[in-house]
mmCIF file of C-alpha atoms in Angstrom:
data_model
loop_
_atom_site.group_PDB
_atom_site.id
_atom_site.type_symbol
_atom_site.label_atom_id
_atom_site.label_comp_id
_atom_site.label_asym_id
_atom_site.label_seq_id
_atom_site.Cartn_x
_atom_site.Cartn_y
_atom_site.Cartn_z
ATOM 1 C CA UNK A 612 40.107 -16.920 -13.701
ATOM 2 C CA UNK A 613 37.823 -14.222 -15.590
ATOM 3 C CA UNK A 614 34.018 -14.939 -15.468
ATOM 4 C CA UNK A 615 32.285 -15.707 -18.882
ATOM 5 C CA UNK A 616 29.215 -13.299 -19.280
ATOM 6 C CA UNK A 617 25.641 -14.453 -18.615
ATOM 7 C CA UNK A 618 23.814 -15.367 -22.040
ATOM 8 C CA UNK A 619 20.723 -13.500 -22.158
ATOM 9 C CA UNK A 620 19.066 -16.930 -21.836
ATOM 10 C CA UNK A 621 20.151 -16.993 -18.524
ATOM 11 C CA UNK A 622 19.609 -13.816 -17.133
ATOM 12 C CA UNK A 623 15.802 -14.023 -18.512
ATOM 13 C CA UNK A 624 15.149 -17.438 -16.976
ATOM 14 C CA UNK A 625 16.666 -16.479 -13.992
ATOM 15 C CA UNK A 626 14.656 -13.245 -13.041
ATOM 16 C CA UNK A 627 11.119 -14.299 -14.296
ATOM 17 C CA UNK A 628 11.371 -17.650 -11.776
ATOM 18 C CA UNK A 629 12.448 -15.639 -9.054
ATOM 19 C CA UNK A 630 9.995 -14.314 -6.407
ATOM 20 C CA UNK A 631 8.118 -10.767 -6.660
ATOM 21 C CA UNK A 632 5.910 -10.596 -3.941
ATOM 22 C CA UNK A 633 6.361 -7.736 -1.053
ATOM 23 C CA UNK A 634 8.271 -4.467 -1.782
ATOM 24 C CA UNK A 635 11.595 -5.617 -0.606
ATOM 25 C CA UNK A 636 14.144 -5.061 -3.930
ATOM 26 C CA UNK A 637 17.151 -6.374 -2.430
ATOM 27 C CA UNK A 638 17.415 -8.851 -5.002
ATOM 28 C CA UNK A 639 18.256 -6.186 -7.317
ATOM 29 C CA UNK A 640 21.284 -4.715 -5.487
ATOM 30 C CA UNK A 641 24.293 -4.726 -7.512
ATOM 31 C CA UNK A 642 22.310 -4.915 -10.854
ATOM 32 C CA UNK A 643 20.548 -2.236 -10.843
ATOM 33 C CA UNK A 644 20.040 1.768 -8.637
ATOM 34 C CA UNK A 645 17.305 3.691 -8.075
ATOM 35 C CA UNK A 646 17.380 7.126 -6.657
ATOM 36 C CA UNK A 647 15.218 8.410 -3.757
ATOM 37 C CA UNK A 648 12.956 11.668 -3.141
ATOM 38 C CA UNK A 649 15.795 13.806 -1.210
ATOM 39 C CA UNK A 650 12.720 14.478 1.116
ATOM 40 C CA UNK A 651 12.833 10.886 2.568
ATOM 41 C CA UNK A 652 9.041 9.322 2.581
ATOM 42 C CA UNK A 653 9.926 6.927 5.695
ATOM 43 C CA UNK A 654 11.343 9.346 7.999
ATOM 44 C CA UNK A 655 8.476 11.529 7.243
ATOM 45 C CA UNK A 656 5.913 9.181 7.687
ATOM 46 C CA UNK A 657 7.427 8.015 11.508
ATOM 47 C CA UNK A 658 7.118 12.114 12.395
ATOM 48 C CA UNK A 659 3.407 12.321 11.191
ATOM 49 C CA UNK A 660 2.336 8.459 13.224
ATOM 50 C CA UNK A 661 4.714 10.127 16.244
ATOM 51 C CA UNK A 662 1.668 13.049 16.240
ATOM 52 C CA UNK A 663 -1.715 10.839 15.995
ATOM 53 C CA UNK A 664 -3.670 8.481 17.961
ATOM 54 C CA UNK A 665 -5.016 6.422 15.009
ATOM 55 C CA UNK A 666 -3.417 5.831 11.812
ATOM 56 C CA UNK A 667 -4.395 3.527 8.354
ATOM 57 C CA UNK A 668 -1.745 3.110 5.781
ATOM 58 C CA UNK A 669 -3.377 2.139 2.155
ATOM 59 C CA UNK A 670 -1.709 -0.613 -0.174
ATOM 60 C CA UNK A 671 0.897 -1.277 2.335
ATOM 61 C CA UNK A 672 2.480 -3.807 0.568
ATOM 62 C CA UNK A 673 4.408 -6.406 2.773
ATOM 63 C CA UNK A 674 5.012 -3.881 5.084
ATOM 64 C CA UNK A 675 8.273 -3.274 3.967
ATOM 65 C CA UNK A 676 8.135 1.038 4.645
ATOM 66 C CA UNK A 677 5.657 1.106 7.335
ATOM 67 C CA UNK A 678 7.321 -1.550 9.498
ATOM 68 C CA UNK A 679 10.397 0.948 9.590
ATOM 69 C CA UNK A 680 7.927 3.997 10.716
ATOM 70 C CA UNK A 681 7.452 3.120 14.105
ATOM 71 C CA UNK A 682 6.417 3.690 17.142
ATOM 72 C CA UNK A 683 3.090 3.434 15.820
ATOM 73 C CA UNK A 684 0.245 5.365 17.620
ATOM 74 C CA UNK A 685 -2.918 3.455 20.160
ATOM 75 C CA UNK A 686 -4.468 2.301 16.520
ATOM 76 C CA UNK A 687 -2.655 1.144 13.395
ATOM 77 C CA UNK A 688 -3.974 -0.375 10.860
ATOM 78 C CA UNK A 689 -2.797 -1.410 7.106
ATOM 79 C CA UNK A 690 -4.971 -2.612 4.572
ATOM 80 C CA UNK A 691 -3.323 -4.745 1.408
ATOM 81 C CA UNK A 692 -5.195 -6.202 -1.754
ATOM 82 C CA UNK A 693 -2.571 -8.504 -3.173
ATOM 83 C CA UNK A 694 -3.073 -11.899 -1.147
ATOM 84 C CA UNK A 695 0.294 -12.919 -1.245
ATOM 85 C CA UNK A 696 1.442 -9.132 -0.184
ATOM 86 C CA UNK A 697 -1.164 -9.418 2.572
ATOM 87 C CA UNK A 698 0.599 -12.144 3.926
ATOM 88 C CA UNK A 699 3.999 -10.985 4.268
ATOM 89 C CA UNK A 700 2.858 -7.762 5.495
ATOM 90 C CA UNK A 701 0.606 -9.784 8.248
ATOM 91 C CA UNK A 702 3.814 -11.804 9.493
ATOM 92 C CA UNK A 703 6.065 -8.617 9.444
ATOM 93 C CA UNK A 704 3.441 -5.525 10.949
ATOM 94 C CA UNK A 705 1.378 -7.764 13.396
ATOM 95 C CA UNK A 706 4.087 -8.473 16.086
ATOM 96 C CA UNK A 707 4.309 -4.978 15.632
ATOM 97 C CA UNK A 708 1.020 -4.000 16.985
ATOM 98 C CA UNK A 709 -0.431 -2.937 13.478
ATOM 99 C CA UNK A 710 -3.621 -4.817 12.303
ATOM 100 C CA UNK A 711 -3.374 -5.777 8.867
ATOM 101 C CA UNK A 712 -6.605 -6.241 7.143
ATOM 102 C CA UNK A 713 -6.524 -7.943 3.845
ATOM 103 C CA UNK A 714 -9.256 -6.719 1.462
ATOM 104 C CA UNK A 715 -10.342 -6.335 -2.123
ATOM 105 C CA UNK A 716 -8.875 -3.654 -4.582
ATOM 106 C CA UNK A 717 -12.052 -1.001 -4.909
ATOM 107 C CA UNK A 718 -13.745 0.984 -2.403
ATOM 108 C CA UNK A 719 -14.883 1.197 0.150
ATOM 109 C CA UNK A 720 -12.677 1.379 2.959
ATOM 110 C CA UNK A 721 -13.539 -1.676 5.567
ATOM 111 C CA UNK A 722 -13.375 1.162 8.362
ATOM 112 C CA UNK A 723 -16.031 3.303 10.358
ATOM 113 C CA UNK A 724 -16.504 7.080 9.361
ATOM 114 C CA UNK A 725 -13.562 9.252 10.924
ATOM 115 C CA UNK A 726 -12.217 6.634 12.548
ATOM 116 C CA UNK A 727 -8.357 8.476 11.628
ATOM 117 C CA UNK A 728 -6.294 11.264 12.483
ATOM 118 C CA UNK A 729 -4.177 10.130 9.564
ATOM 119 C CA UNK A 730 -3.906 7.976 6.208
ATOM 120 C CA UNK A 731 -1.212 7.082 4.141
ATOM 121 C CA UNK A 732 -0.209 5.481 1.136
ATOM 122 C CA UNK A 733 3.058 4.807 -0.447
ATOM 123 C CA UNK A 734 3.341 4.753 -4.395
ATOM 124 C CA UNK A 735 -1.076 4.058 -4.880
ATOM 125 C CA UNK A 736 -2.293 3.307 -8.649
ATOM 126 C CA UNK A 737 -5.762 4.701 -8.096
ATOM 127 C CA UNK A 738 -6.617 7.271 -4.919
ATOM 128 C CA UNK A 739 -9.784 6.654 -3.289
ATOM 129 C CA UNK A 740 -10.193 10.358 -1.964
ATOM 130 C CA UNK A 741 -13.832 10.077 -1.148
ATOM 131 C CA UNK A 742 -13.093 7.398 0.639
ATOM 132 C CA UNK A 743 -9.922 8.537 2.686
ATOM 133 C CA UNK A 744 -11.968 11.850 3.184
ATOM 134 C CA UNK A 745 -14.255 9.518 4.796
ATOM 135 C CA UNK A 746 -12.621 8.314 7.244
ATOM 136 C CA UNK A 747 -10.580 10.606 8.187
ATOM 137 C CA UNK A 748 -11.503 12.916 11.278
ATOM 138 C CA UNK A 749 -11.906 16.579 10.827
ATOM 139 C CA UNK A 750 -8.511 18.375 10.344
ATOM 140 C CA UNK A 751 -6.944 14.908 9.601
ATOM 141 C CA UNK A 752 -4.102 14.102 7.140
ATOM 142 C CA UNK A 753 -4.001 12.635 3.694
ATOM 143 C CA UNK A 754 0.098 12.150 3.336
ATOM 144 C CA UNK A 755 1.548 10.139 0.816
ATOM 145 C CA UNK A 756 4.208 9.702 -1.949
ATOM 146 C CA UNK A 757 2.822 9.201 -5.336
ATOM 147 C CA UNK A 758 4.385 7.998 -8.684
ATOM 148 C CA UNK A 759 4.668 11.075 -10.809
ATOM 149 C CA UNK A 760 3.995 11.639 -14.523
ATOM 150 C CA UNK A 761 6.379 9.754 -16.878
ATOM 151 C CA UNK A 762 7.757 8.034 -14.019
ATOM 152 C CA UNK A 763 10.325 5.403 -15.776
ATOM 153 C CA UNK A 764 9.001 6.747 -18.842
ATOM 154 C CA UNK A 765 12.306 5.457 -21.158
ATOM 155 C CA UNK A 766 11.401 1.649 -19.865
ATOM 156 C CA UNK A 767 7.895 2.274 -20.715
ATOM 157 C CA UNK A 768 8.172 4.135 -24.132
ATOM 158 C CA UNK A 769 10.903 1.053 -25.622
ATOM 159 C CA UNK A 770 8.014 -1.786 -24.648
ATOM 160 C CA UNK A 771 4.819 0.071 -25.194
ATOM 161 C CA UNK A 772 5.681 3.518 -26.095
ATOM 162 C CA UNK A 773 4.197 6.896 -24.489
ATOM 163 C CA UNK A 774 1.073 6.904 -22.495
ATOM 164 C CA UNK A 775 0.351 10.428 -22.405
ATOM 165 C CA UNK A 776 -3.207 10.049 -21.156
ATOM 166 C CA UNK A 777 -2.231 7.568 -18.687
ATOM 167 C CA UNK A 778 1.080 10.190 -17.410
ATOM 168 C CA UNK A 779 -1.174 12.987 -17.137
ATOM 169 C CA UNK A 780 -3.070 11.054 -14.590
ATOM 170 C CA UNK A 781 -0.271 11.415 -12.205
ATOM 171 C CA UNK A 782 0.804 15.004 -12.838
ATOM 172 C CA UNK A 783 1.186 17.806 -9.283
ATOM 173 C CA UNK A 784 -1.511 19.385 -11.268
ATOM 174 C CA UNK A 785 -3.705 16.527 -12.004
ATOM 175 C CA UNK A 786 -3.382 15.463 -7.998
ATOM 176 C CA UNK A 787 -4.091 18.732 -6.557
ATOM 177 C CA UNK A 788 -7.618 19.219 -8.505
ATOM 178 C CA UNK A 789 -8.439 15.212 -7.621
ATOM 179 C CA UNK A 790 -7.934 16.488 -4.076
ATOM 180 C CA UNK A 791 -9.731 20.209 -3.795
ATOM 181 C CA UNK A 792 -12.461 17.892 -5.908
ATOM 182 C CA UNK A 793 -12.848 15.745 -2.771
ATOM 183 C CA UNK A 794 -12.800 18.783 -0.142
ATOM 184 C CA UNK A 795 -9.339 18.563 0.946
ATOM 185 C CA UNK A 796 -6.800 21.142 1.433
ATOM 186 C CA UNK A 797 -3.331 20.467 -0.465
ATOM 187 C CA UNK A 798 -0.794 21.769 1.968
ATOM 188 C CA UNK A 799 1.993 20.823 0.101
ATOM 189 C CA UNK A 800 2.767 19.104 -3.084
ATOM 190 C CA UNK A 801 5.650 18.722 -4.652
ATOM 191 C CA UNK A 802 7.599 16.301 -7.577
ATOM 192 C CA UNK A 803 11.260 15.584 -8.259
ATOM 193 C CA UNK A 804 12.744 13.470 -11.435
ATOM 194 C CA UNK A 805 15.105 11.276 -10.685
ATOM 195 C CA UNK A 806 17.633 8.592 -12.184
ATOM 196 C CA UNK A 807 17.187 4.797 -11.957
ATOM 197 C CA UNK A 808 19.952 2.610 -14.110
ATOM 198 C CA UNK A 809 19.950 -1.002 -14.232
ATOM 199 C CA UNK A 810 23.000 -3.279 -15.562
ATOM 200 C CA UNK A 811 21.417 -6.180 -17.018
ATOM 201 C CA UNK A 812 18.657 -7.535 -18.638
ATOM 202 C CA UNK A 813 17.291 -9.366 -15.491
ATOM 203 C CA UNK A 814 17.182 -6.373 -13.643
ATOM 204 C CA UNK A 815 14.738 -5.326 -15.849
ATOM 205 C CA UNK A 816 12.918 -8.428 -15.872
ATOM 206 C CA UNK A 817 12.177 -8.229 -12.307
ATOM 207 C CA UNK A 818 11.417 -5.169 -12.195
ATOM 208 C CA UNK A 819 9.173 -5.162 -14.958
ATOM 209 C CA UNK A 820 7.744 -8.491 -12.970
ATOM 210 C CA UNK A 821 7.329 -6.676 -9.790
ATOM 211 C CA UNK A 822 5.975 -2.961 -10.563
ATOM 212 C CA UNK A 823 3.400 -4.860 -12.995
ATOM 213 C CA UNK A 824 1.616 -1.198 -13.887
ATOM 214 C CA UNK A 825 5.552 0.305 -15.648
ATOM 215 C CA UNK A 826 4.237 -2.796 -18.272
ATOM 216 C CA UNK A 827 0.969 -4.224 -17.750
ATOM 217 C CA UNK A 828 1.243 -7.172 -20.205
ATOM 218 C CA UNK A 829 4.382 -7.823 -19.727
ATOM 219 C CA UNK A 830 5.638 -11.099 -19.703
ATOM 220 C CA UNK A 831 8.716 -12.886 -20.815
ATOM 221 C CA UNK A 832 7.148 -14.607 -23.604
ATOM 222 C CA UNK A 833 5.020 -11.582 -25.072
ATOM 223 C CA UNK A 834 7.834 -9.210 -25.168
ATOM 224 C CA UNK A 835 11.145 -11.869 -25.635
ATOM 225 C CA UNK A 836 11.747 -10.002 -28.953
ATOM 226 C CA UNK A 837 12.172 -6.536 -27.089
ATOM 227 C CA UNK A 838 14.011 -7.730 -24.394
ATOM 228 C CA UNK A 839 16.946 -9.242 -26.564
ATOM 229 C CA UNK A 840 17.332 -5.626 -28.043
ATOM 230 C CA UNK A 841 17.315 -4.157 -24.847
ATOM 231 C CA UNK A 842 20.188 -7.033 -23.577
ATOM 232 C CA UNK A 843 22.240 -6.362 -26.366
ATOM 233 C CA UNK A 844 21.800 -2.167 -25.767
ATOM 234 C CA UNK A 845 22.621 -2.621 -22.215
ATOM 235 C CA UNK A 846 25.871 -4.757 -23.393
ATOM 236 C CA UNK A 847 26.949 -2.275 -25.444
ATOM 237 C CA UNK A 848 26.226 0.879 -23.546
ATOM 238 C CA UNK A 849 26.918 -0.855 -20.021
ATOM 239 C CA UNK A 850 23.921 0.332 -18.382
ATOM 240 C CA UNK A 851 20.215 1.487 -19.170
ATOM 241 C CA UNK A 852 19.071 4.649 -17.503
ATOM 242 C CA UNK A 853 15.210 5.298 -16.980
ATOM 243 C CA UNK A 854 14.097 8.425 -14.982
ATOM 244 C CA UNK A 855 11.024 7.480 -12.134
ATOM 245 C CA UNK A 856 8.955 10.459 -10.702
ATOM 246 C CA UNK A 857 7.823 10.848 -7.346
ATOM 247 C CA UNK A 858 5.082 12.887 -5.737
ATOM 248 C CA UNK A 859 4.727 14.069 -1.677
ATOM 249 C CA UNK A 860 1.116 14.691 -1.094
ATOM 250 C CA UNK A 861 0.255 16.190 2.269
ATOM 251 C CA UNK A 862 -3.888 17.291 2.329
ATOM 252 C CA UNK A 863 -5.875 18.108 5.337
ATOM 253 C CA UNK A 864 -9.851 17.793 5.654
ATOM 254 C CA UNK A 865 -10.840 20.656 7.171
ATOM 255 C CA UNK A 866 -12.150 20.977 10.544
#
C-alpha cells in the first residue's frame, strides 16, 4: 500500500513540539543533509587536547563534539549558557572527567588568568577574544570553527531577507582583524561553502527551531504564511538547497 503524503499541517505541528535542546540532529536524518568542512573540526580538536595539559571549550553545547574529542588532558573544562544545554552536556562530559560549568552568556570567563594551554569553541555567535586572550597561557591556542558569512544565506534571505551587516560580521577577513585587534597571531584561517538540502517542511522547522540565530523571530505562528510557500516549493522541486559557511580559526598568544 502507497503512503499518502504528510499535509503541511502535520509536518509543522510535528517539528515545532519536538525537542531542540543539545546539538545532536539525528532527528533530522532522512529529511534533510548537511555537508561538513572536508578539514574535520572533531578529529582536529582530539589532536590539539592530545598536546595540552589544560583545556576550556566555549559554548559547548550538550557536549555533543567535545565528548567525541577525547582523551582529554589533566584539566578540562566546558562552559555552556543555555540551562537546558548545560544539563545535557553535564550528564554526557562529567563521567568523562570534564567539568562543566554552567554560566551566563557575556563575559567574563569564570576562570583564573592563563589558566589554559588551549580554548575552543565550536560554531560561537559572539567571540570574547579579550577574554580567551585572558586566559590563555603565553603561546596558547585559540582553535575553533566558526559560522562563515552568508552561512545558509537562501533560508535566511526567503524569511527575512539579506543581512549584509550582520554576514560581514563573520567574514575570514572580519575574524582575522577581531583577532590581531586582541594580540593574537592568526596561524591559519580558512572558509569553505558548502551544500545543506532538506526534504520537507519540518526539516526546516526544526532547524529553524534549533539554530535560533539562521531566524531570530522565528516561530511557527509569526512566519506560518512563509512556511506554506516554502512546503509547497519543496513539493514541487523535491528538495530545498541552502549553502552554510564554515570557518577554522587557529590563533596563538604570543609567548
Amino acid at each position: 500500500m502507497q503512503c499518502m503524503p504528510r499535509t503541511f499541517e502535520d509536518l509543522v505541528s510535528e517539528a515545532d513540539s519536538v525537542n531542540v535542546d543539545g546539538w545532536d540532529f539525528s532527528w533530522l536524518d532522512g529529511r534533510a543533509t548537511e555537508e561538513r568542512p572536508s578539514w574535520g573540526y572533531q578529529r582536529l580538536l582530539r589532536r590539539r587536547l592530545a598536546t595540552v595539559s589544560a583545556a576550556l571549550d566555549i559554548h559547548t553545547g550538550g557536549g555533543e563534539v567535545l565528548s567525541g574529542a577525547g582523551p582529554f588532558p589533566p584539566t578540562m573544562a566546558a562552559i555552556e549558557t543555555w540551562p537546558p544545554n548545560a544539563a545535557l552536556a553535564t550528564k554526557r562530559l562529567h563521567p568523562l572527567g570534564v567539568v562543566l560549568v554552567a554560566t551566563r552568556n557575556e563575559p567574563p570567563l569564570p576562570f583564573a588568568d592563563e589558566a589554559f594551554d588551549l580554548v575552543t569553541t565550536r560554531h560561537p555567535i559572539s567571540v570574547w577574544w579579550d577574554e580567551i586572550r585572558r586566559v590563555l597561557r603565553p603561546g596558547g591556542t585559540y582553535f575553533a570553527q566558526h559560522i562563515g558569512p552568508a552561512t545558509m544565506g537562501e533560508l535566511v534571505e526567503f524569511f527575512i531577507g539579506p543581512q549584509p551587516e550582520k554576514w560581514a560580521e563573520f567574514h575570514p577577513d572580519a575574524v582575522r582583524k577581531q583577532a590581531e585587534g586582541a594580540g593574537f597571531e592568526v596561524v591559519d584561517l580558512r572558509m569553505e561553502r558548502l551544500r545543506a538540502e532538506f526534504f520537507d517542511i519540518g526539516a526546516v522547522v526544526y532547524f529553524l527551531r534549533k539554530v535560533v540565530w539562521t531566524v531570530p523571530d522565528f516561530t511557527v505562528e509569526r512566519y506560518r504564511d512563509r512556511l506554506r510557500e516554502l512546503h509547497d516549493r519543496i513539493e514541487a522541486d523535491g528538495s530545498f538547497v541552502a549553502h552554510p559557511t564554515r570557518v577554522l580559526v587557529d590563533a596563538r598568544k604570543p609567548e
